[in-house]
Coordinates of C-alpha atoms and ligand atoms in Angstrom, one line a residue:
M1 CA 87.9 86.9 73.5
A2 CA 89.7 87.2 76.8
L3 CA 93.4 87.4 77.8
A4 CA 94.1 85.3 80.9
V5 CA 97.5 86.0 82.6
T6 CA 96.7 86.9 86.2
E7 CA 96.4 84.2 88.8
P8 CA 95.1 84.1 92.4
S9 CA 98.7 84.0 93.6
G10 CA 99.5 87.3 91.9
G11 CA 99.4 89.4 88.7
S12 CA 102.4 91.7 88.8
D13 CA 105.0 88.9 88.8
V14 CA 104.0 87.5 85.4
A15 CA 107.2 85.5 85.1
N16 CA 106.2 83.5 88.2
L17 CA 102.8 82.3 86.9
K18 CA 101.9 78.7 88.0
T19 CA 99.2 77.3 85.7
R20 CA 100.9 74.3 84.1
A21 CA 100.6 72.8 80.7
V22 CA 102.1 69.4 80.1
R23 CA 102.5 67.9 76.6
D24 CA 100.6 64.6 76.1
G25 CA 100.8 63.6 72.4
D26 CA 98.8 66.0 70.3
F27 CA 97.4 67.8 73.4
Y28 CA 98.5 69.9 76.4
R29 CA 97.0 69.0 79.7
V30 CA 96.4 72.3 81.6
T31 CA 96.0 72.6 85.4
G32 CA 95.6 75.8 87.4
S33 CA 93.5 78.9 87.7
K34 CA 93.2 82.5 86.6
T35 CA 91.4 85.4 88.2
F36 CA 90.3 89.0 87.4
I37 CA 89.9 88.1 83.7
T38 CA 88.0 90.8 81.7
S39 CA 85.2 89.3 79.6
G40 CA 85.9 85.9 81.2
I41 CA 82.1 85.2 81.3
R42 CA 81.1 86.2 77.8
A43 CA 84.3 85.2 75.9
D44 CA 84.3 82.3 73.5
Y45 CA 88.1 82.1 73.2
Y46 CA 90.8 82.6 75.8
T47 CA 94.4 83.4 75.3
V48 CA 95.9 81.7 78.4
A49 CA 99.4 82.1 79.7
V50 CA 100.7 78.8 80.9
R51 CA 104.0 77.2 82.2
T52 CA 105.3 74.7 79.6
G53 CA 108.9 74.9 80.7
G54 CA 111.1 75.6 83.8
D55 CA 110.9 78.5 86.2
G56 CA 110.9 82.2 85.2
F57 CA 109.9 84.0 82.0
A58 CA 111.6 81.5 79.7
G59 CA 109.1 78.7 80.6
I60 CA 105.9 80.5 79.5
S61 CA 103.7 79.8 76.5
L62 CA 100.3 81.1 75.2
L63 CA 97.5 78.7 74.5
L64 CA 94.2 79.4 72.8
V65 CA 91.5 77.7 74.9
E66 CA 87.9 77.4 73.6
K67 CA 84.9 77.7 75.9
G68 CA 83.5 74.2 76.5
A69 CA 87.0 72.5 76.3
P70 CA 86.9 69.4 78.6
G71 CA 88.3 70.3 82.1
F72 CA 87.8 74.1 81.5
S73 CA 85.2 76.0 83.6
V74 CA 84.3 79.6 84.2
G75 CA 83.7 80.7 87.8
R76 CA 81.5 83.4 89.2
K77 CA 81.2 86.9 87.9
L78 CA 83.2 89.0 90.3
K79 CA 81.5 92.1 91.8
K80 CA 83.7 95.2 91.4
M81 CA 84.0 98.9 92.2
G82 CA 83.7 100.1 88.6
W83 CA 83.7 98.9 85.0
W84 CA 80.3 97.4 85.4
A85 CA 79.8 97.2 81.6
S86 CA 82.5 94.5 81.4
D87 CA 82.4 91.2 83.2
T88 CA 85.4 90.0 85.3
A89 CA 85.8 86.3 86.1
E90 CA 87.7 83.4 87.6
L91 CA 88.8 80.6 85.2
F92 CA 89.6 77.0 86.3
F93 CA 91.6 74.4 84.4
D94 CA 91.3 70.8 85.7
D95 CA 93.4 68.6 83.5
C96 CA 92.0 70.5 80.6
R97 CA 92.9 69.1 77.2
V98 CA 94.0 71.7 74.6
P99 CA 95.2 70.7 71.1
V100 CA 98.9 71.4 70.4
S101 CA 97.8 73.3 67.3
N102 CA 96.3 75.9 69.7
L103 CA 99.8 77.0 70.8
I104 CA 100.2 80.7 69.9
G105 CA 103.7 81.5 68.7
A106 CA 106.6 79.2 69.7
E107 CA 106.7 77.1 72.9
N108 CA 108.3 78.9 75.9
M109 CA 108.3 82.2 74.0
G110 CA 105.0 83.4 75.5
F111 CA 106.5 86.0 77.8
A112 CA 107.8 88.1 74.9
G113 CA 104.3 87.9 73.3
I114 CA 102.7 89.1 76.5
M115 CA 105.2 92.0 76.9
A116 CA 104.8 93.1 73.3
N117 CA 101.0 93.1 73.7
F118 CA 101.3 95.2 76.9
Q119 CA 102.7 98.1 74.9
S120 CA 99.5 98.8 73.0
E121 CA 97.4 97.8 76.1
R122 CA 99.2 100.4 78.2
L123 CA 98.9 103.1 75.5
S124 CA 95.1 102.3 75.3
L125 CA 94.8 102.6 79.1
A126 CA 96.6 106.0 79.0
I127 CA 94.1 107.2 76.3
M128 CA 91.2 105.8 78.3
A129 CA 92.4 107.8 81.4
N130 CA 92.7 111.0 79.3
M131 CA 89.2 110.5 77.9
T132 CA 87.7 109.8 81.4
A133 CA 89.3 113.0 82.7
Q134 CA 88.0 115.0 79.7
L135 CA 84.4 113.9 80.4
A136 CA 84.7 114.6 84.1
F137 CA 86.2 118.0 83.3
E138 CA 83.4 118.9 80.9
E139 CA 80.8 117.9 83.6
A140 CA 82.5 120.0 86.2
M141 CA 82.7 123.0 83.9
K142 CA 79.0 122.8 83.1
W143 CA 78.1 122.5 86.8
A144 CA 80.4 125.3 87.9
Q145 CA 78.8 127.7 85.4
R146 CA 75.2 126.6 86.3
R147 CA 75.2 126.0 90.0
E148 CA 74.8 129.0 92.2
A149 CA 75.8 129.6 95.9
F150 CA 76.0 132.8 97.8
G151 CA 74.2 134.6 95.0
K152 CA 76.6 133.7 92.1
P153 CA 77.7 130.8 90.0
I154 CA 80.2 128.7 92.0
G155 CA 82.6 128.9 89.0
K156 CA 83.0 132.6 89.9
F157 CA 84.7 131.8 93.2
Q158 CA 88.4 132.2 92.7
V159 CA 89.3 128.9 94.4
L160 CA 87.1 126.9 91.9
K161 CA 88.2 129.0 88.9
H162 CA 91.8 128.2 89.7
R163 CA 91.1 124.5 90.3
L164 CA 89.4 124.3 86.9
A165 CA 92.3 126.1 85.3
E166 CA 94.7 123.6 86.9
M167 CA 92.5 120.6 85.8
A168 CA 92.5 122.0 82.2
T169 CA 96.3 122.4 82.3
Q170 CA 96.9 118.9 83.7
L171 CA 94.6 117.3 81.1
E172 CA 96.2 119.2 78.2
V173 CA 99.7 118.2 79.3
S174 CA 98.7 114.6 79.7
R175 CA 96.9 114.3 76.4
E176 CA 99.8 116.0 74.5
F177 CA 102.3 113.7 76.2
T178 CA 100.3 110.6 75.4
C179 CA 99.7 111.6 71.8
R180 CA 103.4 112.3 71.3
Q181 CA 104.3 108.9 72.7
A182 CA 101.7 107.2 70.5
A183 CA 103.4 108.8 67.5
K184 CA 106.8 107.8 68.7
M185 CA 105.6 104.3 69.3
A186 CA 104.3 104.0 65.7
A187 CA 107.6 105.3 64.3
K188 CA 109.9 103.2 66.6
M189 CA 107.9 100.0 66.2
A190 CA 108.2 100.4 62.4
A191 CA 111.9 100.6 63.0
G192 CA 111.8 97.6 65.3
K193 CA 112.7 99.6 68.4
S194 CA 111.0 99.8 71.8
V195 CA 109.3 102.7 73.5
I196 CA 108.7 100.8 76.7
K197 CA 109.9 103.6 79.0
E198 CA 107.8 106.4 77.4
I199 CA 104.6 104.3 77.2
S200 CA 105.0 103.4 80.9
M201 CA 105.5 107.1 81.7
A202 CA 102.4 108.0 79.7
K203 CA 100.3 105.4 81.5
N204 CA 101.4 106.5 85.0
F205 CA 101.0 110.2 84.2
A206 CA 97.6 109.9 82.6
T207 CA 96.1 107.6 85.1
D208 CA 97.3 109.6 88.1
M209 CA 96.1 112.8 86.5
A210 CA 92.7 111.3 85.8
D211 CA 92.4 110.0 89.4
R212 CA 93.0 113.5 90.7
L213 CA 90.8 115.2 88.1
T214 CA 87.8 112.9 88.6
Y215 CA 88.2 113.4 92.4
D216 CA 88.2 117.2 91.9
A217 CA 85.3 117.1 89.5
L218 CA 83.2 115.2 92.0
Q219 CA 84.2 117.7 94.7
I220 CA 83.1 120.6 92.5
M221 CA 79.7 119.0 91.9
G222 CA 79.2 118.6 95.7
G223 CA 76.4 116.1 96.8
M224 CA 75.2 115.7 93.2
G225 CA 78.7 114.3 92.2
Y226 CA 78.2 111.5 94.8
M227 CA 74.9 110.4 93.3
R228 CA 74.5 107.4 91.0
E229 CA 72.7 109.6 88.5
S230 CA 75.9 111.7 88.1
L231 CA 78.3 110.7 85.3
V232 CA 81.2 111.9 87.4
E233 CA 80.4 109.4 90.1
R234 CA 80.8 106.6 87.6
L235 CA 84.0 108.1 86.0
Y236 CA 85.6 108.4 89.5
R237 CA 85.0 104.7 90.2
D238 CA 85.8 103.6 86.6
N239 CA 89.2 105.3 86.6
R240 CA 90.5 103.7 89.7
I241 CA 91.4 100.4 87.9
L242 CA 93.6 102.1 85.3
S243 CA 96.7 102.5 87.5
I244 CA 96.3 98.8 88.6
G245 CA 95.4 96.8 85.4
G246 CA 97.8 96.3 82.5
G247 CA 100.7 96.6 85.0
S248 CA 100.4 98.7 88.1
R249 CA 101.8 102.1 88.8
E250 CA 104.6 100.5 90.8
I251 CA 105.4 98.0 88.0
M252 CA 105.5 100.9 85.5
N253 CA 108.0 102.7 87.8
E254 CA 110.1 99.5 88.0
I255 CA 110.2 99.4 84.2
I256 CA 111.0 103.2 83.9
S257 CA 113.8 103.0 86.5
K258 CA 115.3 99.8 84.9
Q259 CA 115.3 101.7 81.5
M260 CA 117.1 104.6 83.3
G261 CA 119.8 102.1 84.3
L262 CA 118.9 102.0 88.0
Ligands
FAD1 C1 88.8 95.0 86.7 C2 90.0 94.3 86.4 C3 90.2 93.7 85.2 C4 91.3 92.9 84.9 N1 91.5 92.3 83.7 C5 92.5 91.4 83.5 C6 92.5 90.6 82.3 O1 91.7 90.7 81.4 N2 93.5 89.7 82.2 C7 94.5 89.5 83.2 O2 95.4 88.7 83.0 N3 94.4 90.2 84.3 C8 93.5 91.2 84.5 N4 93.4 91.9 85.7 C9 94.4 91.7 86.7 C10 95.4 92.9 86.8 O3 96.3 92.9 85.7 C11 96.2 92.7 88.1 O4 95.2 93.0 89.2 C12 97.4 93.6 88.2 O5 98.4 93.1 87.3 C13 98.0 93.5 89.6 O6 98.1 92.2 90.1 P1 97.6 91.8 91.5 O7 96.2 92.3 91.6 O8 97.8 90.3 91.7 O9 98.4 92.5 92.6 P2 99.9 92.1 93.1 O10 100.7 91.7 92.0 O11 99.6 91.2 94.2 O12 100.4 93.5 93.7 C14 99.8 94.1 94.9 C15 100.5 95.4 95.1 O13 101.9 95.3 95.2 C16 102.5 96.1 94.3 N5 103.8 95.5 93.8 C17 103.9 94.3 93.2 N6 105.2 94.1 92.9 C18 105.9 95.2 93.2 C19 107.2 95.6 93.1 N7 108.2 94.9 92.5 N8 107.5 96.9 93.6 C20 106.6 97.7 94.1 N9 105.3 97.3 94.3 C21 104.9 96.1 93.8 C22 101.5 96.3 93.1 O14 101.8 97.4 92.4 C23 100.2 96.4 93.9 O15 100.1 97.7 94.3 C24 92.3 92.7 85.9 C25 92.1 93.3 87.2 C26 91.0 94.1 87.4 C27 90.8 94.6 88.8

């Protein structure tokens, strides 16, 4: 399955999406396009955000579109910096007929569904960043203990010892914060409350920490860190998407500042 929200005209401003679905008897007729859709090539089913009503967030609905639906086509597999294990694709809707029974939730209530789903997606991305950083840290530690320069393991140089100490600290702080917010999210969701501010903070903190940590791990590994055979080279590339997808760092900061009353 794939979730198709982002369009060529933009992904951050979800409330402004343009793919239109017009009711025609027992069908919607969908026209528009999506891009950067994870698993767009391999998916059998697509949850597609469409405009069924007027402008803004109150005019958005979610439709389940099946591969092979008339008027629906999948474009090329996009080449990207990292995440090579997942495909990323463009989707095209040319007067695509979708049964009305494929509407997910109520008509024009799709924005709330997208936003609710974003909470767990953003938490997952924070966890993914912490795990990416953990792997990079372990690789850097092993290398620092094994690799020798000027007659001793490079991990014995104070500048690298301190860098590794700082990496361990940042990682620990980020992981603890993310776990705490996950527990808070579980408790608050059970009570019907939102943790939108804290989850946005966890995503930004973890993804920024992991960007820095994978950069530093690669530096500690020197030329080997730059080689395709090095795990850290992959982690460095893979992590870069995490502060863009699922709501960018800037959009997280918009949410946080709004929750702060700014
Ligand atoms: C590998 C990959 C997988 C993806 N998978 C999916 C998927 O499965 N489904 C899906 O729907 N989308 C997916 N996306 C799209 C992703 O969600 C968007 O790329 C992201 O939301 C940003 O949208 P955009 O790229 O259009 O950038 P834009 O919205 O054009 O933003 C460009 C820049 O402007 C900044 N910006 C925008 N608005 C503001 C503001 N108000 N204040 C300050 N700065 C701002 C952004 O933070 C960003 O830095 C994927 C993207 C990638 C790269």
